[in-house]
Short mmCIF file of C-alpha atoms and ligand atoms in Angstrom, two decimals:
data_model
loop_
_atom_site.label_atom_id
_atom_site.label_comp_id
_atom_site.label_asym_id
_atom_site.label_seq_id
_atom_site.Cartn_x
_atom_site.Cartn_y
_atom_site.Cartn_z
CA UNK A 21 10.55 -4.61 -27.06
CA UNK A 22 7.89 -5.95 -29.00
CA UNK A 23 6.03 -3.88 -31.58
CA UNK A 24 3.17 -5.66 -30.55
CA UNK A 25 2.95 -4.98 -26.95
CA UNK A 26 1.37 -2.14 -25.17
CA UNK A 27 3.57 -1.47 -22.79
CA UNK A 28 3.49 0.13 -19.43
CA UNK A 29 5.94 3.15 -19.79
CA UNK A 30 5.57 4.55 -23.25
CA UNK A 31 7.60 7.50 -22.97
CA UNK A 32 11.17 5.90 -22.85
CA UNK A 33 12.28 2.17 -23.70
CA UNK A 34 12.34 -0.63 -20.78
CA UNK A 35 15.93 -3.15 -20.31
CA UNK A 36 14.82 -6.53 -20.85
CA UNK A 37 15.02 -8.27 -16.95
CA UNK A 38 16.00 -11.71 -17.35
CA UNK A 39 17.07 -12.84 -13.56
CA UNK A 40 16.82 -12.09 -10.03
CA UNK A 41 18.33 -13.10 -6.68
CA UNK A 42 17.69 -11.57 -3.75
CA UNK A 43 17.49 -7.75 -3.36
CA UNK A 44 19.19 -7.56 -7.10
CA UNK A 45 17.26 -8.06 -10.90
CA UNK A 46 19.32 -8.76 -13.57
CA UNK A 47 18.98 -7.36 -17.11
CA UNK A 48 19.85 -8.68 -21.09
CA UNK A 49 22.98 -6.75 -21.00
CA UNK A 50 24.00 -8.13 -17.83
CA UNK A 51 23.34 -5.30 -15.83
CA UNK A 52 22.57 -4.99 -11.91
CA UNK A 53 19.94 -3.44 -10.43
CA UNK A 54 19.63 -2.93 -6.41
CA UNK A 55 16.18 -3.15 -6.15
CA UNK A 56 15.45 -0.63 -3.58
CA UNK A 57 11.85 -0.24 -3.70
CA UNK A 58 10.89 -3.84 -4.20
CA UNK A 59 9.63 -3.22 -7.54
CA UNK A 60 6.58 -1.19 -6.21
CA UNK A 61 6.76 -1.55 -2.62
CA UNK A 62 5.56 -5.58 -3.19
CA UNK A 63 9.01 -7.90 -2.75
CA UNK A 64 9.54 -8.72 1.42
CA UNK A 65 11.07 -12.27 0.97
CA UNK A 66 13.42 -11.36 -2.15
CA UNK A 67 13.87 -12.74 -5.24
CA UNK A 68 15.13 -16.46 -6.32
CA UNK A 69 13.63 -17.87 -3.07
CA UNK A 70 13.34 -21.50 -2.94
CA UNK A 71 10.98 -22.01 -0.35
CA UNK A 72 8.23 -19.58 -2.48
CA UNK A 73 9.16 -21.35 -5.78
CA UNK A 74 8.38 -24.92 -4.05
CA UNK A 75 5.51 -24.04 -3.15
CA UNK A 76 3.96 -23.02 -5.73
CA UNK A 77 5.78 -25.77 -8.30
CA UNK A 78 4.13 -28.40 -5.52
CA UNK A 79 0.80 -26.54 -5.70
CA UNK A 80 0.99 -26.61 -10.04
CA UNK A 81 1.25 -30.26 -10.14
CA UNK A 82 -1.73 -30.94 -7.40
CA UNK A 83 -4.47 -28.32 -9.28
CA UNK A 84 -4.06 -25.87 -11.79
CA UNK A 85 -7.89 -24.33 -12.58
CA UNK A 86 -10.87 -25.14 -9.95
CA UNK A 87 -13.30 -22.85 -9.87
CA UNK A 88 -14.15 -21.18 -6.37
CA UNK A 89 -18.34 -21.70 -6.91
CA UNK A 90 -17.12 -25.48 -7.32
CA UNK A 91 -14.04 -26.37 -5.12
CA UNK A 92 -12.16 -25.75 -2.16
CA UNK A 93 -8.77 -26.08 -1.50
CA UNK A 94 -6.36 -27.62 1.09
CA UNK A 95 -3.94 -24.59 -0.08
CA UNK A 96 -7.00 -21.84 0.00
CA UNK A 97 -8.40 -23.10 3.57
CA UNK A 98 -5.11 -23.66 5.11
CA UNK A 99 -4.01 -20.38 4.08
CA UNK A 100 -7.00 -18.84 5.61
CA UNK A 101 -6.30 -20.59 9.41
CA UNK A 102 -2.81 -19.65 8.74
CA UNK A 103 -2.77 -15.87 8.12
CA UNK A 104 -5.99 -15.44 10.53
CA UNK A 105 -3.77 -15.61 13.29
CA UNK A 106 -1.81 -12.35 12.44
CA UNK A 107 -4.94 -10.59 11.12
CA UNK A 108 -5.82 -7.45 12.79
CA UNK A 109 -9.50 -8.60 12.50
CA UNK A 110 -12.16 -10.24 15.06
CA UNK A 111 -12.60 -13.84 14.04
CA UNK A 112 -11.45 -12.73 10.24
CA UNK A 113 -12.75 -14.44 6.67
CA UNK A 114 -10.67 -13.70 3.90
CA UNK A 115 -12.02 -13.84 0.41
CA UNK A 116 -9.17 -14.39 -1.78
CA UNK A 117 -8.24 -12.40 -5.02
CA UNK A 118 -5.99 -11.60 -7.63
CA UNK A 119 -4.41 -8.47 -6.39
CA UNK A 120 -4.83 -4.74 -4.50
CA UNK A 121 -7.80 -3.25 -6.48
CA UNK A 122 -10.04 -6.20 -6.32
CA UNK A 123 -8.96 -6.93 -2.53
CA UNK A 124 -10.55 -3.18 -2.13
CA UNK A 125 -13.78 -3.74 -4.61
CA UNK A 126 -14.20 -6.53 -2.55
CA UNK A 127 -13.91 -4.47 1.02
CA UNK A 128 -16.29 -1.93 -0.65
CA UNK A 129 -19.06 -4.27 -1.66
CA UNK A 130 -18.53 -6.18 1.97
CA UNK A 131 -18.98 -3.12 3.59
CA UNK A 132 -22.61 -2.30 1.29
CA UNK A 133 -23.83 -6.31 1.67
CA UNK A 134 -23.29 -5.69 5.74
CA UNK A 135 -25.81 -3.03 5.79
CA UNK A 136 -27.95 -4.44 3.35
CA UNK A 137 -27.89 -7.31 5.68
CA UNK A 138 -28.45 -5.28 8.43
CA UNK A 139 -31.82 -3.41 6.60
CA UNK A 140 -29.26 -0.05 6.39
CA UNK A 141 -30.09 -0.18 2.66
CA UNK A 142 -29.28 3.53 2.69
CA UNK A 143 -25.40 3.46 4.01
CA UNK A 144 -24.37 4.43 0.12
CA UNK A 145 -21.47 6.35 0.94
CA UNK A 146 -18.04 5.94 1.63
CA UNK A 147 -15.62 8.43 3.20
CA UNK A 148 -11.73 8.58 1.79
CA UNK A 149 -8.73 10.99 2.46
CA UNK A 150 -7.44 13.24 -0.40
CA UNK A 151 -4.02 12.24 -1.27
CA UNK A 152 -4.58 8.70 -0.70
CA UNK A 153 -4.23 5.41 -3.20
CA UNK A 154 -6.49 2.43 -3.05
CA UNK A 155 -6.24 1.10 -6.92
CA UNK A 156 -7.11 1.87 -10.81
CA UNK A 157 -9.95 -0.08 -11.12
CA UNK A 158 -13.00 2.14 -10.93
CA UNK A 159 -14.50 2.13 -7.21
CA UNK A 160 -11.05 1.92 -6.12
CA UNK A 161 -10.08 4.64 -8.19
CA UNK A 162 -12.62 6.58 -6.96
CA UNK A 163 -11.77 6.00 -3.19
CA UNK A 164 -8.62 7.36 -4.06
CA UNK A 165 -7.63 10.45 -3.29
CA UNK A 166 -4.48 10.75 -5.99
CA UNK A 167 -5.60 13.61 -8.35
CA UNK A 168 -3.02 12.79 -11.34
CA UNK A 169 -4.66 9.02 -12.07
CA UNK A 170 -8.41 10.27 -11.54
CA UNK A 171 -8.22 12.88 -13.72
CA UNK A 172 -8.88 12.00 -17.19
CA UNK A 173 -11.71 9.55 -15.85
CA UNK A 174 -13.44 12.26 -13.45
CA UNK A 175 -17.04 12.20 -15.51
CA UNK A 176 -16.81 8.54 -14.07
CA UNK A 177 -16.32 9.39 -10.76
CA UNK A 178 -17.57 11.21 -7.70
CA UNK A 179 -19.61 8.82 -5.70
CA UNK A 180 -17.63 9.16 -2.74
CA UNK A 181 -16.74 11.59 -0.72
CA UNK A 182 -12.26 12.46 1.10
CA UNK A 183 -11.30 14.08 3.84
CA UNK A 184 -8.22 15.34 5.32
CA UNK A 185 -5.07 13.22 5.40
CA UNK A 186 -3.04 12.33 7.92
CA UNK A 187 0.07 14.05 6.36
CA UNK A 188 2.20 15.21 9.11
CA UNK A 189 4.59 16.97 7.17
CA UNK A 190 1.72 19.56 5.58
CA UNK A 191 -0.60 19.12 8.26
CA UNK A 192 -4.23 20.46 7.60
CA UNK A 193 -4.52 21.19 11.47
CA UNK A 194 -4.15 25.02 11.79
CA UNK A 195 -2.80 24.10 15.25
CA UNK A 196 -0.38 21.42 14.07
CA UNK A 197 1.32 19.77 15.86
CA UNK A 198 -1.35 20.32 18.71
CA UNK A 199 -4.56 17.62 18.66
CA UNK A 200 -4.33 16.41 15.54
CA UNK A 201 -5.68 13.58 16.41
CA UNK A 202 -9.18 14.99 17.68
CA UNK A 203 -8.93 17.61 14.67
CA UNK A 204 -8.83 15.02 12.31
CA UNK A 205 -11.24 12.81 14.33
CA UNK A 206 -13.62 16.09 14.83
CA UNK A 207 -13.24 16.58 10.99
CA UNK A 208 -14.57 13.12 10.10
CA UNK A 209 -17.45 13.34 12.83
CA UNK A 210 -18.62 16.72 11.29
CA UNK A 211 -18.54 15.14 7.38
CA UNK A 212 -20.66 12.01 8.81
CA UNK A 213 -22.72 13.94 11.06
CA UNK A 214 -23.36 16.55 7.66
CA UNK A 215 -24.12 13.78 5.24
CA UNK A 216 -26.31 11.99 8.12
CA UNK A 217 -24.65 9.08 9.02
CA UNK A 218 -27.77 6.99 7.53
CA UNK A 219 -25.70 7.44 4.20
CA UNK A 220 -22.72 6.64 5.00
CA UNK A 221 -21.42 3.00 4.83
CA UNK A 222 -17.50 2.90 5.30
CA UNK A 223 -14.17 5.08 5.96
CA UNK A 224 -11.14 3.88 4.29
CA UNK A 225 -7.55 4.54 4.58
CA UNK A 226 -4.27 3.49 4.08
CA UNK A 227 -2.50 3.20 7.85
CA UNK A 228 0.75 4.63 6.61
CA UNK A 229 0.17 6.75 3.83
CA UNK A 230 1.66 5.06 0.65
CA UNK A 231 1.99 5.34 -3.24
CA UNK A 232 0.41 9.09 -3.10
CA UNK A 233 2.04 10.88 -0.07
CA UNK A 234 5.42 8.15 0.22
CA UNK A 235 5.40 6.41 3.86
CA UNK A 236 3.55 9.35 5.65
CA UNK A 237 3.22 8.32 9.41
CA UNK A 238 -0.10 9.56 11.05
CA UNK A 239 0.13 11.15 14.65
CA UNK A 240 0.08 8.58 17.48
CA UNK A 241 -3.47 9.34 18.51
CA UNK A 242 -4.72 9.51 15.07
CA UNK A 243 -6.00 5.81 14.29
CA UNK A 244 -7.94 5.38 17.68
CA UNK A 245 -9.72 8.33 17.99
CA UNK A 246 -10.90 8.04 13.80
CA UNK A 247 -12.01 4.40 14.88
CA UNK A 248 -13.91 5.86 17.73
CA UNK A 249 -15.66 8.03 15.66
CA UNK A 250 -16.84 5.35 13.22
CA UNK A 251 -17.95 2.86 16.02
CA UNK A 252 -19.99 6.11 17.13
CA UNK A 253 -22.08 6.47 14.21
CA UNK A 254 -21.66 2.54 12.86
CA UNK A 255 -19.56 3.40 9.84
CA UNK A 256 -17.74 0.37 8.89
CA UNK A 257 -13.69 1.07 9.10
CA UNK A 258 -11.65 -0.46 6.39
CA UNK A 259 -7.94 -0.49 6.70
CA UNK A 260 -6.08 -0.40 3.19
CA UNK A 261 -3.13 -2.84 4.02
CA UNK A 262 -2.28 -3.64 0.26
CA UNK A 263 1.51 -1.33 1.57
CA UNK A 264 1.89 -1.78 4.44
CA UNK A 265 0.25 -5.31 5.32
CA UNK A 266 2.63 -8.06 5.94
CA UNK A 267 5.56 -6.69 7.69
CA UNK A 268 6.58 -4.02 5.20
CA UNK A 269 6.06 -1.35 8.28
CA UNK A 270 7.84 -2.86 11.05
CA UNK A 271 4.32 -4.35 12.04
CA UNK A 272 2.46 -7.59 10.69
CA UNK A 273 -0.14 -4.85 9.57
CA UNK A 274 0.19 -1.06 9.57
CA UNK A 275 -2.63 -0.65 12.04
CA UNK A 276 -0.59 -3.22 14.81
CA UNK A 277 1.65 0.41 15.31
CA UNK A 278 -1.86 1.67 16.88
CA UNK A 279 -3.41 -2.09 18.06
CA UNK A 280 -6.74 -0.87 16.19
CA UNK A 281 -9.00 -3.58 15.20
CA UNK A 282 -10.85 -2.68 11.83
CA UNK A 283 -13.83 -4.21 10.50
CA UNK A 284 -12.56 -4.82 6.76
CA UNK A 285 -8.37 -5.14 5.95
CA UNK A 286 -7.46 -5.52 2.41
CA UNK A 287 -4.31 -6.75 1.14
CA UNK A 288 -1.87 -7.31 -2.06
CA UNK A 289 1.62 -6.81 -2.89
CA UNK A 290 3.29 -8.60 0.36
CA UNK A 291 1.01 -11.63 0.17
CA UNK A 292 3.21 -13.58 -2.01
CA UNK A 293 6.16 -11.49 -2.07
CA UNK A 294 5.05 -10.50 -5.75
CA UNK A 295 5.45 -14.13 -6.95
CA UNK A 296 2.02 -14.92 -8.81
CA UNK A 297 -0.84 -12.37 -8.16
CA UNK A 298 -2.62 -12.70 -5.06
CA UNK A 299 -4.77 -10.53 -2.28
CA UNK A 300 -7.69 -11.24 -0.22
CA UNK A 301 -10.43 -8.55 1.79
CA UNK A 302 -10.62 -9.95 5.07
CA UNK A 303 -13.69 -8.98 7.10
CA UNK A 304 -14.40 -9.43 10.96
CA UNK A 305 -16.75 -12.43 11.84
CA UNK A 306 -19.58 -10.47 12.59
CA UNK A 307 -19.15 -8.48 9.14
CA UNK A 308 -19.78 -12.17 7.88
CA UNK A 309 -22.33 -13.33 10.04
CA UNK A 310 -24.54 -10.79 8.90
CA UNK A 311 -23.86 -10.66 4.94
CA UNK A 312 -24.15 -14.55 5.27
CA UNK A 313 -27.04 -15.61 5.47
CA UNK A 314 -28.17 -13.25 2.74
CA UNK A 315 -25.24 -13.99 0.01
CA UNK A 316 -22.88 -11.91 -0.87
CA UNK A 317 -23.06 -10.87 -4.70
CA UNK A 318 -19.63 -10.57 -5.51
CA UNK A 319 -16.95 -12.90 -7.41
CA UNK A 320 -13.89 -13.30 -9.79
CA UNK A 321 -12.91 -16.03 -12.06
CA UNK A 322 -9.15 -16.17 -10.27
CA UNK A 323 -11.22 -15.70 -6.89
CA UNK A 324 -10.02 -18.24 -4.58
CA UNK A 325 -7.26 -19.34 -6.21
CA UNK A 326 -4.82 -22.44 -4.88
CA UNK A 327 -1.44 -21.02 -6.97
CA UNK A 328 -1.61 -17.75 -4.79
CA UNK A 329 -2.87 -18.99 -1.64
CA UNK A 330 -0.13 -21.67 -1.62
CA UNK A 331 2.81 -19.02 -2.20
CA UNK A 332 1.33 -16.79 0.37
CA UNK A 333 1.38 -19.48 2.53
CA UNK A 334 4.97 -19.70 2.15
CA UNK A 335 5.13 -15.92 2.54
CA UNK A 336 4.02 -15.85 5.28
CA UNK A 337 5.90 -18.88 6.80
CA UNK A 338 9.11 -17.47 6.09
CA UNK A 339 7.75 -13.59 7.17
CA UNK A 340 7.23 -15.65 10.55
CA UNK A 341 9.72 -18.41 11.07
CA UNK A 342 12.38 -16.41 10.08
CA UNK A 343 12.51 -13.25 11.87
CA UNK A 344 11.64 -10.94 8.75
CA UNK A 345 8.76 -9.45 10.40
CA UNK A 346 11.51 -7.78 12.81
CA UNK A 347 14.20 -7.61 10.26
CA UNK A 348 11.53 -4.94 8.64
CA UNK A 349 11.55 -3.42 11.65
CA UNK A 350 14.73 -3.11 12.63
CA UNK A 351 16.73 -2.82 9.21
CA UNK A 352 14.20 0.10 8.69
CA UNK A 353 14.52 2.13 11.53
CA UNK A 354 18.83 1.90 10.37
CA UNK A 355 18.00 3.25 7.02
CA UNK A 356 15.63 5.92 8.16
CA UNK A 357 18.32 7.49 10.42
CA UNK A 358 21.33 7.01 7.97
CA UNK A 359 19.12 8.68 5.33
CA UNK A 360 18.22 11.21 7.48
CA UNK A 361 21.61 12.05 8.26
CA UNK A 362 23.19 11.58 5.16
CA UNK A 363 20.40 13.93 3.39
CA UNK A 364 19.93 16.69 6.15
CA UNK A 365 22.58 18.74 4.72
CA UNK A 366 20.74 18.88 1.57
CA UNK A 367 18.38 21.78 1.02
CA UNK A 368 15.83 20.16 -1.38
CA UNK A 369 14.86 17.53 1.01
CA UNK A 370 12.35 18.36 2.73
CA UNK A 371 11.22 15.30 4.79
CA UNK A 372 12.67 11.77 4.99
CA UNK A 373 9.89 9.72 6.98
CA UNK A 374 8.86 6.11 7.41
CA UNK A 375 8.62 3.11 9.40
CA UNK A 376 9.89 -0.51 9.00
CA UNK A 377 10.78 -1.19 5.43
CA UNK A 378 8.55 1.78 4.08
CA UNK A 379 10.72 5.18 3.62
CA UNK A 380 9.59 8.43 1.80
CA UNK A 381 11.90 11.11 0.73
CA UNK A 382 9.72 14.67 -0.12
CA UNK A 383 11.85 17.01 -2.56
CA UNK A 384 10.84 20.71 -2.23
CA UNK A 385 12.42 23.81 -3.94
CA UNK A 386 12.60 25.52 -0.53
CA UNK A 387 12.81 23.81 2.89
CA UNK A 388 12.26 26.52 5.15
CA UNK A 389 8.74 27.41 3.02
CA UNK A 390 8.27 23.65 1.73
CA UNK A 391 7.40 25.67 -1.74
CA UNK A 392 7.44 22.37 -3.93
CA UNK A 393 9.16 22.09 -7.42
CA UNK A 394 7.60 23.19 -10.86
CA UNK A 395 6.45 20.11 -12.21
CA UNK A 396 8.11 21.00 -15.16
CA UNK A 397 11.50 20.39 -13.94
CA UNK A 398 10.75 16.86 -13.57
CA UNK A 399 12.70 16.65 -10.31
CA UNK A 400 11.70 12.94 -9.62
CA UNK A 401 11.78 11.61 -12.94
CA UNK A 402 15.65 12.93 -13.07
CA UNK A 403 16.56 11.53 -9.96
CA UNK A 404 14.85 8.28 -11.03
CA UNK A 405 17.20 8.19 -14.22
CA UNK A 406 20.04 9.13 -12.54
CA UNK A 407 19.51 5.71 -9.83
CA UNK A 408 18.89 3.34 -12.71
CA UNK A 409 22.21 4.55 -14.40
CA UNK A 410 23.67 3.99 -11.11
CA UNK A 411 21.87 0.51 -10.76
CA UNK A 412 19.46 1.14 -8.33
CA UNK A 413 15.74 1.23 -8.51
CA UNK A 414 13.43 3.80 -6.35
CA UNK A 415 9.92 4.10 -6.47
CA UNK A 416 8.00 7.31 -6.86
CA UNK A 417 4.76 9.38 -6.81
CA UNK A 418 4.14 12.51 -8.55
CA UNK A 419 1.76 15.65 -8.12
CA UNK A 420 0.47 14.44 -4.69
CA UNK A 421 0.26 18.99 -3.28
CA UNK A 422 -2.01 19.62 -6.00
CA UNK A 423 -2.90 17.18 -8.55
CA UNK A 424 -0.09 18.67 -10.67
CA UNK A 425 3.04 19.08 -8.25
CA UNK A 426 5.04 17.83 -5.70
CA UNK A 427 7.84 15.23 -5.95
CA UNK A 428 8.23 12.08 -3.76
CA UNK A 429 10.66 8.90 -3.77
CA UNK A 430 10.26 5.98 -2.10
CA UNK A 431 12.65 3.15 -0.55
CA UNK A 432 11.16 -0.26 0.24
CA UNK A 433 13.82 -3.05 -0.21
CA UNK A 434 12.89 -6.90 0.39
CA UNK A 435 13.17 -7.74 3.72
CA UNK A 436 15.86 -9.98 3.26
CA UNK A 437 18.52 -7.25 2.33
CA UNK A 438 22.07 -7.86 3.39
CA UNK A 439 23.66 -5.44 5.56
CA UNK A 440 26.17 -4.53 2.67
CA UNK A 441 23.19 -4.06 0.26
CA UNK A 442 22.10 -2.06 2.73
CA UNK A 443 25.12 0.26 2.76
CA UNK A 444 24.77 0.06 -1.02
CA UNK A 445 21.32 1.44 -1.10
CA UNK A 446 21.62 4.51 1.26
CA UNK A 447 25.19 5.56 -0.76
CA UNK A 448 23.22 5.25 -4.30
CA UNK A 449 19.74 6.75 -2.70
CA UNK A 450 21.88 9.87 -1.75
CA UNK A 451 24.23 9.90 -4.97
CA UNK A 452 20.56 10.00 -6.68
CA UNK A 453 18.87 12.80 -4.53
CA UNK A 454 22.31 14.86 -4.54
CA UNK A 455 22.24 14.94 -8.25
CA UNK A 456 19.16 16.58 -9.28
CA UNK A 457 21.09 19.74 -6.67
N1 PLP B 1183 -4.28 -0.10 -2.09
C1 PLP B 1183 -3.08 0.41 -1.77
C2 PLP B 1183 -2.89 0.98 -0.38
C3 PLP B 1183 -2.02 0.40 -2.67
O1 PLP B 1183 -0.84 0.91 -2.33
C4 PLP B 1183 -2.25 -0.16 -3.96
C5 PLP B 1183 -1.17 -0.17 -4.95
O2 PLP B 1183 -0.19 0.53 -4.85
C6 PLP B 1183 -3.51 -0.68 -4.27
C7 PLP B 1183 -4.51 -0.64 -3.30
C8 PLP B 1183 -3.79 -1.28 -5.61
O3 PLP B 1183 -3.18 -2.52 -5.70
P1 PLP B 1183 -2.94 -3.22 -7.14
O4 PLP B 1183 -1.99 -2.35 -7.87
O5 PLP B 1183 -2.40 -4.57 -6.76
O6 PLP B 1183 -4.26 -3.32 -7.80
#
């Protein structure tokens, strides 16, 4: 590795990858790795596909750098009538970025230019869950509820407010599993209604909870009564699809499990499969209407960019034409109930939860009290090493009980997996869980 790099992991040395096909990236030394999580949660369509590297060699050689105050594209406004018609929105308008954090600055600021629009000049605020994960650039960062990354920046954040999660598994709810859905929804009516709604401009959330609480499923009534609540007191609901967005739950979009209709989707990762950056903020038409005619002060250099729209494009072409969507699904559902039964008869799992392509695994010391391990025995990081050495990658998420503990893995393969990768996968995940015993 080069001296002169500043890497991403500095506390151990990274194999060189030099090729991928499929559900599999290759290393220097020749090595395989399954890639179980999709690098981090990102690769649907797999690696080595030809229809994604077409499309965007086509796309190079008609324009490389426009910029989006100066030119359009066929590949940006095709893109757009394309994907509207899976969008979870109202007449959506997508404004296209480089990734997950800006898709959510730019859902943050849509949601303040509506009300500015609307003279609501004072609907500052925006409500987010503890435990949640909406990006590491700063407003995203500090919509997130994921204690370990805000901490060594907290005298730079604070200027918006979390609620409860929707974490089945350690449900806030003292009468769990009874109403959750109108405790929750009774929860965020009480935090508007103590703020005064006047201040408050937007609730975001991930549908399925993701990188901080690993594929946490919400309770069935959860989604439309929340919705309810912020269509009572016209806060703006923005749905964090950068996960779960584009099939990786089962669904087109996490929210299609609940046929909610937010006012503001973001989305990353999936777009492209993870082949060149790409994400958009997608708001409902009459979001637009009303921040149009007033401008919306906002903007990116690699904003609108043809490369990425013309790869999603071909995303989402083979998401749709192929089946993939259902392969998610269905593929999933297999996995969650072979890793349920393969891991119930080990005591330091203490949930294995999901849906689609999107599994968790929770590690606790003791199942029956769900007492988590000391972060000092570095549960996940072992069982992370001891995948790799087995070739098999897992994502993870650290700390998410109390900004210092709890331990979390996390399974989502490309689409595309074979059904003897798939048998590959669950035997390794296990082997991995079973050997930090
Ligand atoms: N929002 C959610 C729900 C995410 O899961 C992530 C990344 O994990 C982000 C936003 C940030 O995306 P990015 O890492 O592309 O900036």
């Amino acid at each position: 590795m080069s001296d002169h790099l500043f890497p991403r992991v500095l506390t151990r040395s990274l194999p060189t990858a030099v090729g991928a096909e499929g559900a599999w990236i290759i290393d220097a030394d020749g090595k395989r790795y399954l890639d179980g999580a999709g690098g981090a949660i990102v690769v649907g369509v797999g690696h080595g596909d030809a229809a994604l590297i077409a499309a965007a060699e086509a796309q190079l050689r008609r324009t490389q750098y426009v910029h989006g105050t100066m030119f359009t594209t066929e590949a940006v406004d095709s893109y757009a009538d394309e994907v509207a018609n899976v969008l979870p929105v109202v007449a959506p308008r997508i404004y296209p970025v480089s990734g997950g954090s800006e898709a959510v600055e730019t859902a943050l600021k849509m949601a303040r230019a509506y009300h500015l629009a609307r003279g609501e000049g004072g609907r500052v605020t925006v409500i987010a869950r503890r435990s949640s994960y909406h990006g590491n650039t700063l407003g995203a960062l500090d919509a997130s509820g994921k204690e370990p990354l805000r901490k060594p920046y907290t005298p730079w954040l604070g200027r918006f407010l979390h609620g409860p999660a929707a974490y089945e598994y350690r449900c806030e709810n003292p009468s769990h599993p009874e109403g959750c859905g109108d405790w929750h929804a009774a929860e965020l009516g009480r935090m508007i209604e103590s703020y005064g709604p006047e201040t408050i401009a937007a609730f975001i959330a991930e549908p399925i909870g993701g990188a901080t609480l690993g594929a946490a499923v919400p309770c069935d009534d959860y989604w439309p009564k929340i919705v309810e609540v912020c269509r009572t007191h016209g806060v703006l609901v923005i749905a964090d699809e950068v996960m779960t967005g584009f099939g990786r739950s089962g669904r087109w979009f996490g929210v299609d499990h609940w046929d909610i209709r937010p006012d503001i989707v973001t989305a990353g990762k999936g777009t492209t499969s993870g082949y060149v950056p790409f994400g958009f903020a997608a708001c409902s038409g009459a979001v637009f209407d009303a921040i149009a005619p007033n401008g919306f002060v906002h903007g990116f250099t690699w904003s609108h960019q043809a490369l990425g729209a013309a790869v999603a494009q071909a995303t989402l072409r083979r998401l749709r034409d192929d089946g993939l969507v259902e392969r998610s699904r269905e593929l999933g559902a297999k996995l969650l109930q072979e890793l349920r039964g393969e891991l119930e008869a080990v005591e330091h799992v203490g949930d294995v939860r999901g849906a689609g392509m999107m599994l968790g695994i929770e590690l606790v010391r003791d199942r029956a009290s769900k007492e988590p391990f000391a972060r000092s025995e570095l549960v996940t990081e072992r069982l992370l090493s001891a995948a790799r050495e087995d070739g098999l990658l897992l994502y993870s998420s650290t700390g998410h009980i109390d900004g210092t503990n709890g331990d979390l893995v996390m399974l989502g393969p490309p689409f595309t997996l074979t059904d003897d990768d798939a048998a590959i996968l669950v035997e390794r995940t296990v082997r991995a869980v079973r050997s930090v015993e």
